[in-house]
CSV table of C-alpha atoms and ligand atoms in Angstrom, one decimal:
chain,number,residue,atom,x,y,z
P,1,MET,CA,80.2,89.1,86.1
P,2,ASN,CA,81.9,86.7,88.5
P,3,PHE,CA,85.4,85.5,89.3
P,4,GLU,CA,85.3,82.3,87.0
P,5,GLN,CA,86.1,84.5,84.1
P,6,PHE,CA,89.6,85.0,85.3
P,7,SER,CA,90.5,81.2,85.2
P,8,PHE,CA,92.3,81.4,88.6
P,9,GLU,CA,93.9,78.2,89.9
P,10,PRO,CA,91.3,76.0,91.9
P,11,GLY,CA,93.4,76.8,95.2
P,12,ILE,CA,92.8,80.5,94.6
P,13,VAL,CA,89.1,80.1,93.7
P,14,ALA,CA,88.6,78.3,97.0
P,15,GLY,CA,90.4,81.3,98.7
P,16,ILE,CA,87.8,83.7,97.1
P,17,ARG,CA,85.0,81.5,98.1
P,18,THR,CA,86.1,81.4,101.7
P,19,ALA,CA,86.5,85.2,101.7
P,20,GLY,CA,82.9,85.2,100.7
P,21,TYR,CA,83.6,87.3,97.5
P,22,THR,CA,81.0,86.5,94.8
P,23,THR,CA,81.3,89.3,92.4
P,24,PRO,CA,84.5,91.3,91.5
P,25,THR,CA,84.5,94.9,92.5
P,26,PRO,CA,84.8,97.4,89.6
P,27,ILE,CA,88.6,97.7,90.2
P,28,GLN,CA,89.1,94.1,90.2
P,29,GLU,CA,86.9,93.7,87.2
P,30,LYS,CA,89.3,96.1,85.4
P,31,ALA,CA,92.8,95.5,86.9
P,32,ILE,CA,92.9,91.8,87.3
P,33,PRO,CA,92.8,91.0,83.4
P,34,LEU,CA,95.6,93.6,83.0
P,35,VAL,CA,97.8,92.3,85.8
P,36,LEU,CA,97.3,88.7,84.7
P,37,ALA,CA,98.4,89.8,81.2
P,38,GLY,CA,101.6,91.2,82.7
P,39,ARG,CA,100.8,94.9,82.1
P,40,ASP,CA,102.2,97.7,84.3
P,41,VAL,CA,99.1,99.2,86.0
P,42,LEU,CA,98.5,102.8,87.4
P,43,GLY,CA,95.6,102.2,89.8
P,44,LEU,CA,93.8,105.5,90.8
P,45,ALA,CA,91.7,104.0,93.5
P,46,GLN,CA,90.4,105.1,96.7
P,47,THR,CA,90.5,103.0,99.8
P,48,GLY,CA,87.6,100.4,100.3
P,49,THR,CA,87.1,99.5,96.7
P,50,GLY,CA,88.6,96.2,96.8
P,51,LYS,CA,92.2,97.2,95.3
P,52,THR,CA,93.9,94.8,97.7
P,53,ALA,CA,92.4,91.7,96.1
P,54,ALA,CA,92.7,93.4,92.8
P,55,PHE,CA,96.6,92.9,93.0
P,56,VAL,CA,96.8,90.0,95.4
P,57,LEU,CA,94.8,87.5,93.3
P,58,PRO,CA,96.7,87.8,90.1
P,59,ILE,CA,100.0,87.9,91.9
P,60,LEU,CA,99.1,84.6,93.7
P,61,GLN,CA,98.1,83.2,90.4
P,62,ARG,CA,101.5,84.1,88.9
P,63,LEU,CA,103.4,82.7,91.9
P,64,ALA,CA,101.5,79.4,92.2
P,65,THR,CA,103.8,78.1,89.6
P,66,GLY,CA,107.5,78.5,89.1
P,67,PRO,CA,110.4,79.0,91.6
P,68,SER,CA,109.6,78.8,95.4
P,69,ARG,CA,111.3,80.0,98.6
P,70,ARG,CA,112.8,83.1,96.9
P,71,THR,CA,111.4,86.6,96.9
P,72,ARG,CA,109.2,87.1,93.7
P,73,ALA,CA,106.9,89.9,94.7
P,74,LEU,CA,107.5,92.8,96.7
P,75,ILE,CA,104.5,94.9,98.1
P,76,VAL,CA,105.5,98.2,99.7
P,77,ALA,CA,102.9,100.1,101.9
P,78,PRO,CA,103.2,103.2,104.0
P,79,THR,CA,102.0,101.8,107.5
P,80,ARG,CA,102.5,98.8,109.6
P,81,GLU,CA,98.7,98.4,109.9
P,82,LEU,CA,98.3,98.5,106.1
P,83,ALA,CA,101.3,96.0,105.4
P,84,GLU,CA,99.7,93.7,108.1
P,85,GLN,CA,96.4,93.9,106.3
P,86,ILE,CA,97.7,93.1,102.9
P,87,HIS,CA,99.5,90.2,104.5
P,88,GLN,CA,96.5,88.9,106.0
P,89,THR,CA,94.6,89.1,102.6
P,90,ILE,CA,97.3,87.2,101.0
P,91,ILE,CA,97.1,84.4,103.8
P,92,ASP,CA,93.2,84.4,103.5
P,93,LEU,CA,93.0,84.3,99.6
P,94,GLY,CA,96.2,82.2,99.1
P,95,LYS,CA,95.2,79.4,101.7
P,96,GLY,CA,94.9,76.9,98.8
P,97,VAL,CA,98.2,77.6,97.1
P,98,ARG,CA,101.7,77.1,98.2
P,99,VAL,CA,102.8,80.7,98.3
P,100,LYS,CA,104.2,82.2,101.5
P,101,SER,CA,104.1,85.8,102.5
P,102,VAL,CA,106.2,87.6,105.2
P,103,SER,CA,105.3,91.2,106.5
P,104,ILE,CA,108.2,93.5,107.4
P,105,TYR,CA,107.8,96.6,109.4
P,106,GLY,CA,109.3,98.6,112.3
P,107,GLY,CA,108.3,98.8,115.9
P,108,VAL,CA,108.6,95.1,116.4
P,109,GLY,CA,111.8,92.8,116.7
P,110,LYS,CA,113.8,92.3,113.6
P,111,GLY,CA,114.8,88.7,114.6
P,112,PRO,CA,111.5,86.9,113.8
P,113,GLN,CA,111.3,88.8,110.3
P,114,ALA,CA,114.9,87.9,109.5
P,115,SER,CA,114.1,84.2,110.4
P,116,ALA,CA,111.1,84.2,108.1
P,117,LEU,CA,113.0,85.7,105.3
P,118,ARG,CA,115.8,83.3,105.7
P,119,ARG,CA,113.2,80.3,105.5
P,120,GLY,CA,112.1,81.8,102.3
P,121,ALA,CA,108.8,83.6,101.3
P,122,GLU,CA,107.6,84.4,97.6
P,123,ILE,CA,105.9,87.6,98.8
P,124,VAL,CA,107.3,90.2,101.0
P,125,VAL,CA,105.0,93.0,102.2
P,126,ALA,CA,106.9,95.8,103.7
P,127,CYS,CA,107.2,99.3,105.1
P,128,PRO,CA,110.1,101.2,103.3
P,129,GLY,CA,112.1,102.0,106.4
P,130,ARG,CA,112.3,98.5,107.9
P,131,LEU,CA,112.8,97.0,104.5
P,132,LEU,CA,115.8,99.2,103.9
P,133,ASP,CA,117.2,97.8,107.4
P,134,HIS,CA,116.9,94.2,106.3
P,135,ILE,CA,118.4,95.1,102.8
P,136,GLY,CA,121.3,96.8,104.7
P,137,ASP,CA,121.9,93.6,106.8
P,138,GLY,CA,121.8,91.5,103.6
P,139,GLY,CA,118.7,89.6,105.0
P,140,VAL,CA,116.6,90.1,101.9
P,141,ASP,CA,117.3,89.3,98.2
P,142,LEU,CA,115.2,91.4,95.9
P,143,SER,CA,117.1,90.5,92.7
P,144,HIS,CA,114.5,87.9,91.7
P,145,VAL,CA,111.4,90.2,92.3
P,146,GLU,CA,109.0,89.8,89.3
P,147,VAL,CA,106.2,92.0,90.6
P,148,LEU,CA,106.6,95.2,92.5
P,149,VAL,CA,103.5,96.9,94.1
P,150,LEU,CA,103.5,100.2,95.5
P,151,ASP,CA,100.4,100.8,97.4
P,152,GLU,CA,99.0,104.1,98.7
P,153,ALA,CA,101.7,105.8,97.0
P,154,ASP,CA,100.4,109.2,97.6
P,155,ARG,CA,100.4,108.5,101.4
P,156,MET,CA,104.1,107.3,101.1
P,157,CYS,CA,104.9,110.5,99.6
P,158,ASP,CA,103.2,112.4,102.4
P,159,MET,CA,105.1,110.5,105.0
P,160,GLY,CA,108.4,111.3,103.5
P,161,PHE,CA,109.4,107.9,102.2
P,162,LEU,CA,109.9,108.9,98.5
P,163,PRO,CA,113.7,108.9,99.0
P,164,ASP,CA,113.4,105.4,100.7
P,165,ILE,CA,111.4,104.2,97.9
P,166,ARG,CA,114.0,105.4,95.3
P,167,LEU,CA,116.7,103.4,97.2
P,168,ILE,CA,114.5,100.3,97.2
P,169,LEU,CA,114.0,100.4,93.6
P,170,LYS,CA,117.8,100.3,93.2
P,171,HIS,CA,117.8,96.8,94.6
P,172,LEU,CA,115.1,95.5,92.2
P,173,PRO,CA,115.7,94.1,88.7
P,174,ALA,CA,114.7,96.5,85.9
P,175,GLN,CA,112.8,93.9,84.2
P,176,ARG,CA,109.6,93.4,86.2
P,177,GLN,CA,105.8,94.2,86.4
P,178,THR,CA,105.2,97.3,88.4
P,179,LEU,CA,101.6,98.2,89.9
P,180,PHE,CA,101.2,101.5,91.4
P,181,PHE,CA,98.2,102.4,93.4
P,182,SER,CA,97.4,105.8,94.7
P,183,ALA,CA,94.2,107.5,95.7
P,184,THR,CA,95.4,111.0,94.5
P,185,MET,CA,97.9,112.2,91.9
P,186,PRO,CA,99.9,115.1,93.1
P,187,LYS,CA,102.9,116.2,91.0
P,188,ASP,CA,105.6,114.2,92.6
P,189,ILE,CA,103.6,111.2,92.6
P,190,ARG,CA,102.8,111.5,89.0
P,191,SER,CA,106.6,112.0,88.2
P,192,LEU,CA,107.4,108.9,90.2
P,193,ALA,CA,104.8,106.8,88.5
P,194,SER,CA,105.9,107.9,85.2
P,195,SER,CA,109.7,107.1,86.0
P,196,ILE,CA,109.0,103.6,87.0
P,197,LEU,CA,106.0,102.3,85.0
P,198,LYS,CA,106.4,101.0,81.5
P,199,ASN,CA,103.6,101.6,79.1
P,200,PRO,CA,101.2,101.4,82.0
P,201,ALA,CA,97.4,100.8,81.7
P,202,THR,CA,95.3,103.2,83.8
P,203,VAL,CA,92.6,102.0,86.1
P,204,GLN,CA,90.6,104.8,87.6
P,205,ILE,CA,87.8,104.2,90.2
P,206,GLY,CA,86.0,107.1,91.8
P,207,MET,CA,88.9,109.4,91.8
P,208,ASN,CA,89.2,111.5,94.8
P,209,ALA,CA,85.7,111.4,96.0
P,210,PRO,CA,85.2,109.5,99.1
P,211,VAL,CA,83.1,106.2,98.7
P,212,GLU,CA,79.6,106.9,97.8
P,213,THR,CA,78.1,104.6,100.3
P,214,VAL,CA,79.0,107.0,103.1
P,215,SER,CA,76.7,109.8,104.1
P,216,HIS,CA,78.5,113.0,105.5
P,217,ALA,CA,77.5,115.6,107.9
P,218,LEU,CA,79.1,118.4,109.7
P,219,TYR,CA,78.5,119.2,113.4
P,220,PRO,CA,79.7,122.8,114.1
P,221,THR,CA,81.0,123.0,117.6
P,222,PRO,CA,83.3,124.9,119.6
P,223,ASP,CA,86.5,123.0,120.6
P,224,GLY,CA,85.8,123.1,124.3
P,225,LEU,CA,82.4,121.4,123.8
P,226,LYS,CA,83.6,118.5,121.6
P,227,THR,CA,83.8,115.7,124.4
P,228,LYS,CA,80.3,116.5,125.6
P,229,LEU,CA,78.9,116.6,122.1
P,230,LEU,CA,80.6,113.2,121.4
P,231,LEU,CA,79.0,111.6,124.5
P,232,ALA,CA,75.6,112.9,123.8
P,233,MET,CA,75.9,111.6,120.2
P,234,LEU,CA,77.0,108.3,121.1
P,235,LYS,CA,74.1,108.1,123.5
P,236,GLN,CA,71.7,109.1,120.9
P,237,THR,CA,72.9,107.1,117.9
P,238,VAL,CA,72.6,103.6,116.8
P,239,THR,CA,76.1,102.5,116.1
P,240,GLY,CA,78.1,99.5,115.0
P,241,ARG,CA,81.8,100.1,115.5
P,242,VAL,CA,82.6,103.6,115.9
P,243,LEU,CA,86.1,105.0,114.6
P,244,ILE,CA,87.0,108.4,116.0
P,245,PHE,CA,89.8,110.5,114.6
P,246,THR,CA,91.8,113.2,116.6
P,247,ARG,CA,94.6,115.5,115.3
P,248,THR,CA,97.2,114.4,117.9
P,249,LYS,CA,98.3,111.4,119.8
P,250,HIS,CA,97.6,112.9,123.2
P,251,ARG,CA,94.2,114.1,122.1
P,252,ALA,CA,93.5,110.3,121.0
P,253,LYS,CA,94.8,109.0,124.4
P,254,ASN,CA,92.8,111.4,126.4
P,255,LEU,CA,89.7,111.1,124.6
P,256,ALA,CA,89.9,107.2,124.9
P,257,GLN,CA,90.4,107.7,128.5
P,258,ASP,CA,87.4,110.1,128.7
P,259,LEU,CA,85.2,107.6,126.9
P,260,GLU,CA,86.3,104.8,129.1
P,261,LYS,CA,85.3,106.7,132.2
P,262,HIS,CA,81.9,106.8,130.7
P,263,SER,CA,81.9,102.9,130.5
P,264,TYR,CA,82.6,102.7,126.9
P,265,ARG,CA,84.6,99.7,125.5
P,266,VAL,CA,87.2,101.7,123.8
P,267,SER,CA,91.0,101.7,122.9
P,268,ALA,CA,93.1,104.3,121.6
P,269,LEU,CA,95.3,103.8,118.4
P,270,GLN,CA,98.3,106.3,118.1
P,271,GLY,CA,101.8,106.3,117.4
P,272,ASN,CA,103.1,106.4,120.8
P,273,MET,CA,101.7,103.0,121.6
P,274,THR,CA,104.1,99.8,120.9
P,275,GLN,CA,103.3,97.8,117.8
P,276,ASN,CA,101.9,95.1,120.0
P,277,ARG,CA,99.4,97.5,121.7
P,278,ARG,CA,98.5,99.0,118.4
P,279,GLN,CA,98.0,95.4,116.9
P,280,ASP,CA,95.9,94.6,120.1
P,281,ALA,CA,93.7,97.6,119.7
P,282,ILE,CA,92.9,97.0,116.0
P,283,ASN,CA,92.3,93.1,116.6
P,284,GLY,CA,90.2,94.0,119.6
P,285,PHE,CA,88.2,96.6,117.5
P,286,ARG,CA,87.8,93.9,114.7
P,287,ASP,CA,86.8,91.1,117.2
P,288,GLY,CA,84.3,93.2,119.1
P,289,LYS,CA,86.3,93.7,122.4
P,290,TYR,CA,86.2,97.3,121.8
P,291,ASP,CA,83.3,99.2,120.2
P,292,ILE,CA,85.1,102.5,119.8
P,293,LEU,CA,88.7,103.1,118.5
P,294,VAL,CA,90.1,106.6,118.9
P,295,ALA,CA,92.9,107.1,116.3
P,296,THR,CA,95.2,109.3,114.7
P,297,ASP,CA,95.8,109.6,110.9
P,298,ILE,CA,98.9,107.5,110.8
P,299,ALA,CA,97.1,104.7,112.6
P,300,SER,CA,94.1,104.8,110.4
P,301,ARG,CA,95.7,103.2,107.3
P,302,GLY,CA,95.0,99.5,107.1
P,303,ILE,CA,92.1,99.4,109.5
P,304,ASP,CA,90.0,96.8,107.7
P,305,VAL,CA,87.1,96.3,110.0
P,306,GLN,CA,83.8,95.6,108.1
P,307,GLU,CA,81.3,96.8,110.7
P,308,ILE,CA,82.4,100.4,111.1
P,309,SER,CA,79.2,102.1,111.1
P,310,HIS,CA,80.4,105.8,111.9
P,311,VAL,CA,83.7,107.6,111.5
P,312,ILE,CA,83.6,110.6,113.7
P,313,ASN,CA,86.3,113.3,112.9
P,314,PHE,CA,86.5,114.7,116.4
P,315,ASP,CA,89.1,117.0,114.9
P,316,MET,CA,89.0,118.1,111.1
P,317,PRO,CA,91.8,116.3,109.2
P,318,ASN,CA,94.5,118.6,107.6
P,319,THR,CA,93.9,117.7,104.1
P,320,VAL,CA,91.1,116.5,101.7
P,321,ASP,CA,93.2,113.4,101.1
P,322,ALA,CA,93.2,112.7,104.9
P,323,TYR,CA,89.4,113.1,105.0
P,324,THR,CA,89.1,110.6,102.2
P,325,HIS,CA,91.1,108.1,103.7
P,326,ARG,CA,89.4,108.6,107.3
P,327,ILE,CA,86.1,108.1,106.1
P,328,GLY,CA,87.0,105.3,103.7
P,329,ARG,CA,87.1,103.3,106.9
P,330,THR,CA,83.4,103.1,106.9
P,331,GLY,CA,81.2,102.4,104.0
P,332,ARG,CA,83.6,99.6,102.9
P,333,ALA,CA,82.8,97.3,100.2
P,334,SER,CA,79.6,99.0,99.5
P,335,GLN,CA,78.2,98.7,103.1
P,336,THR,CA,76.7,101.9,104.3
P,337,GLY,CA,78.3,104.1,106.8
P,338,GLU,CA,78.1,107.7,108.1
P,339,ALA,CA,80.8,110.2,108.6
P,340,PHE,CA,80.4,112.9,111.1
P,341,THR,CA,82.9,115.8,111.5
P,342,PHE,CA,83.0,118.2,114.3
P,343,THR,CA,83.9,121.6,112.8
P,344,GLY,CA,84.9,125.1,114.1
P,345,GLN,CA,85.4,128.4,112.5
P,346,ALA,CA,89.0,127.7,111.7
P,347,ASP,CA,88.0,124.6,109.7
P,348,GLU,CA,85.9,126.4,107.0
P,349,THR,CA,88.5,126.5,104.3
P,350,MET,CA,89.0,122.7,104.6
P,351,VAL,CA,85.2,122.1,104.5
P,352,ARG,CA,85.0,124.0,101.4
P,353,GLU,CA,87.8,122.0,99.9
P,354,ILE,CA,86.1,118.9,100.8
P,355,GLU,CA,82.8,120.0,99.5
P,356,GLN,CA,84.5,120.6,96.2
P,357,VAL,CA,85.8,117.1,95.9
P,358,LEU,CA,82.5,115.7,97.0
P,359,GLY,CA,80.8,118.1,94.5
P,360,ALA,CA,78.2,118.8,96.8
P,361,ARG,CA,77.6,120.9,100.0
P,362,ILE,CA,77.5,118.8,103.1
P,363,GLU,CA,74.7,118.9,105.6
P,364,ARG,CA,75.3,121.0,108.9
P,365,ARG,CA,73.5,119.3,111.7
P,366,LYS,CA,72.8,120.3,115.3
P,367,LEU,CA,72.5,117.4,117.7
P,368,PRO,CA,68.9,117.4,119.1
P,369,ASP,CA,68.2,118.2,122.7
P,370,PHE,CA,72.1,119.1,123.2
P,371,ASP,CA,72.8,122.1,125.3
P,372,TYR,CA,75.2,124.2,123.1
P,373,SER,CA,75.5,126.8,125.6
P,374,SER,CA,77.3,124.7,128.3
P,375,PHE,CA,80.6,125.0,126.4
P,376,ALA,CA,82.4,126.9,129.0
P,377,SER,CA,82.3,124.2,131.6
P,378,GLU,CA,84.7,121.8,129.7
P,379,SER,CA,88.4,122.5,130.2
P,380,PRO,CA,90.1,123.4,126.8
P,381,ALA,CA,93.4,122.1,128.3
P,382,ARG,CA,92.1,118.7,128.5
P,383,GLN,CA,91.2,119.0,124.9
P,384,GLY,CA,94.8,119.6,124.3
P,385,ARG,CA,94.6,122.5,121.8
P,386,PRO,CA,96.9,125.1,122.9
P,387,GLY,CA,96.8,128.5,121.3
P,388,ARG,CA,93.0,129.0,120.7
P,389,THR,CA,91.4,131.9,122.2
P,390,ARG,CA,88.4,132.1,124.2
P,391,GLU,CA,86.8,134.1,121.5
P,392,GLN,CA,87.6,131.3,118.9
P,393,GLN,CA,85.7,129.0,121.2
P,394,SER,CA,82.7,131.0,121.7
P,395,PRO,CA,79.1,129.9,121.0
P,396,ARG,CA,78.8,132.6,118.3
P,397,THR,CA,81.3,130.3,116.4
P,398,TYR,CA,78.8,127.7,116.5
P,399,SER,CA,75.8,129.6,115.4
P,400,ARG,CA,77.6,131.5,112.6
P,401,THR,CA,79.1,128.5,111.2
P,402,ARG,CA,76.0,126.5,111.0
P,403,LYS,CA,74.0,129.0,109.0
P,404,GLY,CA,73.9,128.7,105.4
P,405,SER,CA,73.5,125.1,104.2
P,406,ASP,CA,70.3,123.2,103.8
P,407,ARG,CA,71.5,120.9,101.0
P,408,VAL,CA,72.4,117.4,101.8
P,409,VAL,CA,74.7,114.8,100.7
P,410,ASN,CA,73.4,111.5,100.5
P,411,ALA,CA,70.7,112.6,103.2
P,412,ARG,CA,70.0,110.2,106.0
P,413,GLU,CA,68.5,111.3,109.2
P,414,PRO,CA,70.6,110.4,112.3
P,415,SER,CA,69.5,106.7,113.2
P,416,GLY,CA,67.3,106.0,116.3
P,417,GLN,CA,67.6,107.0,119.8
P,418,GLN,CA,69.5,104.1,121.4
P,419,PRO,CA,72.7,104.5,123.3
P,420,ALA,CA,76.0,103.0,121.9
P,421,ARG,CA,77.4,99.9,123.4
P,422,ARG,CA,78.7,100.1,126.9
P,423,HIS,CA,80.3,97.4,128.9
P,424,THR,CA,78.4,96.8,132.2
P,425,GLY,CA,81.2,95.7,134.3
P,426,GLY,CA,83.4,92.5,133.7
P,427,GLU,CA,85.2,91.8,130.6
P,428,SER,CA,82.7,89.2,129.5
P,429,SER,CA,79.4,91.0,130.4
P,430,TYR,CA,78.9,93.1,127.2
P,431,ALA,CA,75.7,94.8,126.8
P,432,PRO,CA,74.2,94.9,123.4
P,433,VAL,CA,74.5,98.2,121.3
P,434,ARG,CA,71.1,98.5,120.0
P,435,ARG,CA,67.6,96.9,120.6
P,436,PRO,CA,67.5,93.7,118.7
P,437,GLN,CA,65.1,95.3,116.2
P,438,GLN,CA,67.3,98.2,115.6
P,439,ARG,CA,70.3,95.8,115.2
P,440,ARG,CA,68.4,93.7,112.6
P,441,GLN,CA,67.7,96.8,110.8
P,442,PHE,CA,71.1,98.1,110.7
P,443,ALA,CA,72.5,94.5,109.8
P,444,ALA,CA,70.2,94.3,106.9
P,445,SER,CA,71.3,97.6,105.6
P,446,SER,CA,75.0,96.9,106.0
P,447,ALA,CA,74.6,93.6,104.2
P,448,LYS,CA,73.6,95.5,101.1
P,449,ARG,CA,76.2,94.9,98.3
P,450,THR,CA,76.1,96.5,95.0
P,451,TRP,CA,78.7,94.5,93.3
J,501,AMP,P1,90.4,97.2,100.1
J,501,AMP,O1,90.0,98.4,99.2
J,501,AMP,O2,91.4,96.4,99.5
J,501,AMP,O3,90.9,97.6,101.4
J,501,AMP,O4,89.0,96.3,100.4
J,501,AMP,C1,88.0,96.7,101.1
J,501,AMP,C2,87.1,95.8,101.6
J,501,AMP,O5,86.3,95.1,100.5
J,501,AMP,C3,87.9,94.5,102.3
J,501,AMP,O6,87.3,94.3,103.5
J,501,AMP,C4,87.9,93.3,101.4
J,501,AMP,O7,87.8,92.2,102.2
J,501,AMP,C5,86.4,93.6,100.7
J,501,AMP,N1,86.4,93.0,99.4
J,501,AMP,C6,87.4,92.9,98.5
J,501,AMP,N2,86.8,92.5,97.4
J,501,AMP,C7,85.6,92.0,97.4
J,501,AMP,C8,84.6,91.5,96.7
J,501,AMP,N3,84.8,91.0,95.5
J,501,AMP,N4,83.4,91.2,97.2
J,501,AMP,C9,83.1,91.6,98.6
J,501,AMP,N5,84.2,92.1,99.3
J,501,AMP,C10,85.2,92.5,98.8
C-alpha cells in the first residue's frame, strides 16, 4: 500500500515525498479514504501513530480547490505545543498547494495572530481559550468552516476545556464534517462525541496501549535517591535524545539545573516558562542543541522529535492516560524506544493499572553497580516532595517493591555502557553521545520502519 491510491493533488504528493513518508500508517490507511469521502470520523488513536497527517492530508486536498482567504477548516488542540506541531505539519505537507494555516494560542501576543487572521487563512489551528478571545474580539469568522477537527479530545477534557469547546461549537455551521480524535474514551468524551458527530465511521488503532515499539522498565527507588540514580543511568546508557518527566514545574526546573551542573546539555520545559522560552526548549531539543529535556505533562503534548530514544519518568504520572502520552514521545513512527519509570511504594497502584493496560507485567530493574544504600545523602527538599516521611523513603521500600516480577515486556537489555552526551565547554564544542560504532547501531535500529 502506498499514497498513490488516495489520488492526492500533485502538490500534496510532493509534500508527502518531501516529508519522507512512503507508506501510509495504519490510521492513515483507514481514515484518509473516509475523510476524503466527507464522513465524520471518530478516531481512537494513540499518539505517535501518524494521526496528524491522517486528517491534515485530506483537509489539504479539500481546501486546495474552492474559496480562499476564509477559514474553512478549524483544528482545535489542547496545548500550544500540539497546535504548533499540527500547524508545522500543515506547512510541511502543504508546501505545494495554496493553503494557508495560522496557529492561535495563548502565552504569546495576540496582535500577530489577529493580523494573520485578517490576512486570511483557510486553516486555523487553535487552543480553545485564545480562540475564544479572538472570537470575542470579532477577529475570526468561523461561519464558513467546512471541517472541524478536535484533536486529543480526552486531554482537552482533562484540562477542563469542555465548556470552551461547547462555546466554540456555537460559532460553527451545523452543516460540516467533524473529525474527533482521542486516545481514550471516558464517559464525558463519549457523550461529547455522540453529540457532535453525525453517523461517524470509527477508526481504532491500538486503543489504550502505549506504542508497541517501546520497551518498558521500572526502576524502584526511594524518592531521595532519584537524582543520583538518573545521573548514574545517563552515564551508563547509550542514548539518543532523552525526555524526562517530573510531576511539578519546580521539580522540572530543579532537575534541569542539577543535570546542567553535571555538564549535560539540558533544558526544562514547564508551564512557568514564557511561550518563547518553551518554544526555544522544544526547538533546541529537536535541533540537537539540547540532548535532554526535563518536562511536565502539560508541556509534553506536541513534542514531535523523532530521535527520542528514552523517556524517563522521574516521577510516576497520575493517570494511565498520562503514561501513554508520555511514552508516546518515544518509539514514534515505529522507531524503537525505551521508557524507564522510577517508582516508589506509593506508586504501586498506578503500576498495576498501567500493567493492566499493557496486558503484561513490566520488568523491574536495578541499575548495575549503583549504590542504593546511599539514599540518605540526597536532600529530599531539593527533590521538592513535601509530606513524605523518612520511612516512605527507606531503602526497604526499594527491596520490597522490586521483589516479584521476572516477566518482561518487550524485553531488551539496557544498552551499552557509554555515557550520554555532555557538553565539553563552549556552545559549539559538543561531544558525541556514543562511540561511533554504538551510534551506528542505534541509528540502524531507529531507522527500522514497519509501515
Ligand atoms: P503523529 O501521531 O501524527 O504525532 O505522528 C508521529 C510521527 O510519525 C510524526 O513525526 C510524523 O512525521 C510521522 N509520520 C506520520 N505519517 C508517517 C508515514 N506515513 N510514514 C512515516 N512517518 C510518518
